[in-house]
CSV table of C-alpha atoms in Angstrom, one decimal:
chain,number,residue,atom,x,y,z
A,1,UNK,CA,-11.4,11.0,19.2
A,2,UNK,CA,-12.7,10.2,15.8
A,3,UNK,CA,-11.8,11.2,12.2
A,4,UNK,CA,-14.1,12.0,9.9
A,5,UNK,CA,-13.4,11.0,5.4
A,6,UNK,CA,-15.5,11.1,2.6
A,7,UNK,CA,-14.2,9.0,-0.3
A,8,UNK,CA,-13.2,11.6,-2.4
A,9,UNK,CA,-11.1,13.4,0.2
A,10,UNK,CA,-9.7,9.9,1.1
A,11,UNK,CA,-8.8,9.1,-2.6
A,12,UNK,CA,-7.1,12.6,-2.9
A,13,UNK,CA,-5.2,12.6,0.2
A,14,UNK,CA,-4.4,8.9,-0.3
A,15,UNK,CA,-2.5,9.6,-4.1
A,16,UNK,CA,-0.4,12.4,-2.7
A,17,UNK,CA,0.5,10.2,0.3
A,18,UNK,CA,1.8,7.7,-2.2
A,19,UNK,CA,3.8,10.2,-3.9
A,20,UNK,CA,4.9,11.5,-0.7
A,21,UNK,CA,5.9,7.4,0.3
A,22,UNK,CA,7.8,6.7,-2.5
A,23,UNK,CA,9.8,10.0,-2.9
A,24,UNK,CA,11.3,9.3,0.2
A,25,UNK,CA,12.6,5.8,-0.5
A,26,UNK,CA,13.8,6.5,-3.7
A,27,UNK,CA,17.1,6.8,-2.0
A,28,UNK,CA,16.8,4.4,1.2
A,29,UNK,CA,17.4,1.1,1.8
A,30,UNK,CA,14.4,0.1,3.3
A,31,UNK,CA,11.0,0.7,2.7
A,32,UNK,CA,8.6,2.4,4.9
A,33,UNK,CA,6.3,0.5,7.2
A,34,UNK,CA,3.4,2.1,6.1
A,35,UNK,CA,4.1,1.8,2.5
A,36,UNK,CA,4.6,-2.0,3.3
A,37,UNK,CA,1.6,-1.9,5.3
A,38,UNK,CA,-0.2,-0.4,2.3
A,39,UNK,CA,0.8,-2.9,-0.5
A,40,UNK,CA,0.0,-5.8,1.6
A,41,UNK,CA,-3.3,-4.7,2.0
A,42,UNK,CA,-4.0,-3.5,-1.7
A,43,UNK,CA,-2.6,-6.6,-3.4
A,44,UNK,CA,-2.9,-9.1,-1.3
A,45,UNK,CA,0.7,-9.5,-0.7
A,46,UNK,CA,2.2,-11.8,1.1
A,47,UNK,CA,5.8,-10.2,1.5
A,48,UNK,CA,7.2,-6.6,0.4
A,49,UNK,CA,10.8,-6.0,-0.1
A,50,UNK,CA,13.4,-3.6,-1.5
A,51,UNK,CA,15.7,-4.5,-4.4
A,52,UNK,CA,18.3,-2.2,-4.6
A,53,UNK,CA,20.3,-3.9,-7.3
A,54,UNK,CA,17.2,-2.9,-9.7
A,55,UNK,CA,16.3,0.4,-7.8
A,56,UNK,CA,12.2,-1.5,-6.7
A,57,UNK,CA,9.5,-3.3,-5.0
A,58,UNK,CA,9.0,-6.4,-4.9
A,59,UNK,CA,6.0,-8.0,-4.2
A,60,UNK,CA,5.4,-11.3,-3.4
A,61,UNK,CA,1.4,-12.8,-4.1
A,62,UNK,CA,0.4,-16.3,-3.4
A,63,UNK,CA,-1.4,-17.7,-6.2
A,64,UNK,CA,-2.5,-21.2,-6.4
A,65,UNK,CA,-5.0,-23.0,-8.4
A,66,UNK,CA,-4.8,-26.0,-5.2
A,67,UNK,CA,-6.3,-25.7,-1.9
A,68,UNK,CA,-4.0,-25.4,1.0
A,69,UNK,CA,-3.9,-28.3,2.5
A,70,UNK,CA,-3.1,-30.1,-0.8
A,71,UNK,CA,0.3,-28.3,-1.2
A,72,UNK,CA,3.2,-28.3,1.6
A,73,UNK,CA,4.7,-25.2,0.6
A,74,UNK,CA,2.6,-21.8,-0.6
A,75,UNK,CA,3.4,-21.0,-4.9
A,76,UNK,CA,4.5,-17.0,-4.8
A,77,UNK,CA,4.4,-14.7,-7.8
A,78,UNK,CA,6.8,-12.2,-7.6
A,79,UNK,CA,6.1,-8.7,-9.2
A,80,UNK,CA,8.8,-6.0,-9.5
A,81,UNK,CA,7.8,-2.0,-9.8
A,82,UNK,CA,9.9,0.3,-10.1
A,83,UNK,CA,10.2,3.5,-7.7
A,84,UNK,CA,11.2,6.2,-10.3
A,85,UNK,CA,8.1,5.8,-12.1
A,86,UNK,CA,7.0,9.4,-12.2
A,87,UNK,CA,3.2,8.5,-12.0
A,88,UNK,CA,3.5,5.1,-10.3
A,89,UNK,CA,-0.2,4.1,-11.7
A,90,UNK,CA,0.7,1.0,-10.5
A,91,UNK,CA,0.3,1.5,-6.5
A,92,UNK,CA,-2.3,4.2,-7.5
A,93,UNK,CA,-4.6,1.6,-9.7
A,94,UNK,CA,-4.2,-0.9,-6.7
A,95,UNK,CA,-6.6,1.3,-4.4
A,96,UNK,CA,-10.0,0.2,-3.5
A,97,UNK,CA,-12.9,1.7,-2.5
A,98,UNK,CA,-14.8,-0.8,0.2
A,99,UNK,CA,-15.6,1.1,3.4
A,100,UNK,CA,-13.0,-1.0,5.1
A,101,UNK,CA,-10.8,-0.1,2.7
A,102,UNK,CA,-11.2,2.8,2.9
A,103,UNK,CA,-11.0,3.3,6.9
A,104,UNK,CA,-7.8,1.4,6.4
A,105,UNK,CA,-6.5,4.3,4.3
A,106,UNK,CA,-7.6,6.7,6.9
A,107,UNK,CA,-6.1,5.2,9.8
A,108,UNK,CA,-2.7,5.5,7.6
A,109,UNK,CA,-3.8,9.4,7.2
A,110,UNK,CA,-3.8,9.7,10.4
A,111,UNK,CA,-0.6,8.7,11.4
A,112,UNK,CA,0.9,11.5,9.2
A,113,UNK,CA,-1.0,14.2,11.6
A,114,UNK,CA,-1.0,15.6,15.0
A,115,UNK,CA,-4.2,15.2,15.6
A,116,UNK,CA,-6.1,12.3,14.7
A,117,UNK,CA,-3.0,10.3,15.2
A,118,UNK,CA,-5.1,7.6,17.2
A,119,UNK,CA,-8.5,8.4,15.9
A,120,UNK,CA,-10.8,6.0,14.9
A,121,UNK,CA,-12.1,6.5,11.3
A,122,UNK,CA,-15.5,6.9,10.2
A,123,UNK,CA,-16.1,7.0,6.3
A,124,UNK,CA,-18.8,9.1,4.8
């Protein structure tokens, strides 16, 4: 079966999804999978976590001005966001609009329905 977006529709469904994400672990523990899924992929990430002592995400981002195989251990940036933001611009800024970002985001729109739950996505 195969599920067909446009990018606006993608975009919209995609913001309320993130609204939807975070209201529910504004009192958990533990994050989501999909939500963790989703922040890797938008920033690069390369470990998301929970800090319940300051109520948000933490996202950890390589960066390094060295190649690889000049450094023995990877440098991470850590970020911190909280989850009460009321407009959380900050996951919402972090979409992109490639087509395989954007089939990305559909295959996690899928999951939330009946339907298409397995469908492959094709972007229009």
């Amino acid at each position: 079966m195969v599920a067909y977006y446009n990018q606006r529709q993608i975009k919209t469904e995609m913001k309320a999804l993130i609204q939807d994400y975070l209201k529910s672990c504004s009192n958990c523990e533990e994050l989501p999978a999909d939500l963790v899924d989703l922040i890797k992929h938008n920033f690069l990430a390369k470990y998301v976590s929970y800090n319940s002592e300051l109520h948000s995400i933490e996202i950890g981002v390589e960066v390094s001005d060295k190649p690889s195989s000049l450094i023995s251990y990877p440098q991470i940036k850590v970020y911190q966001f909280p989850i009460d933001d009321k407009k959380n611009k900050w996951l919402k800024k972090s979409l992109k609009t490639s087509k395989t970002d954007l089939a990305f985001y559909g295959r996690l729109l899928n999951k939330r329905s009946t339907i298409y739950k397995n469908a492959d996505v094709v972007v229009m």
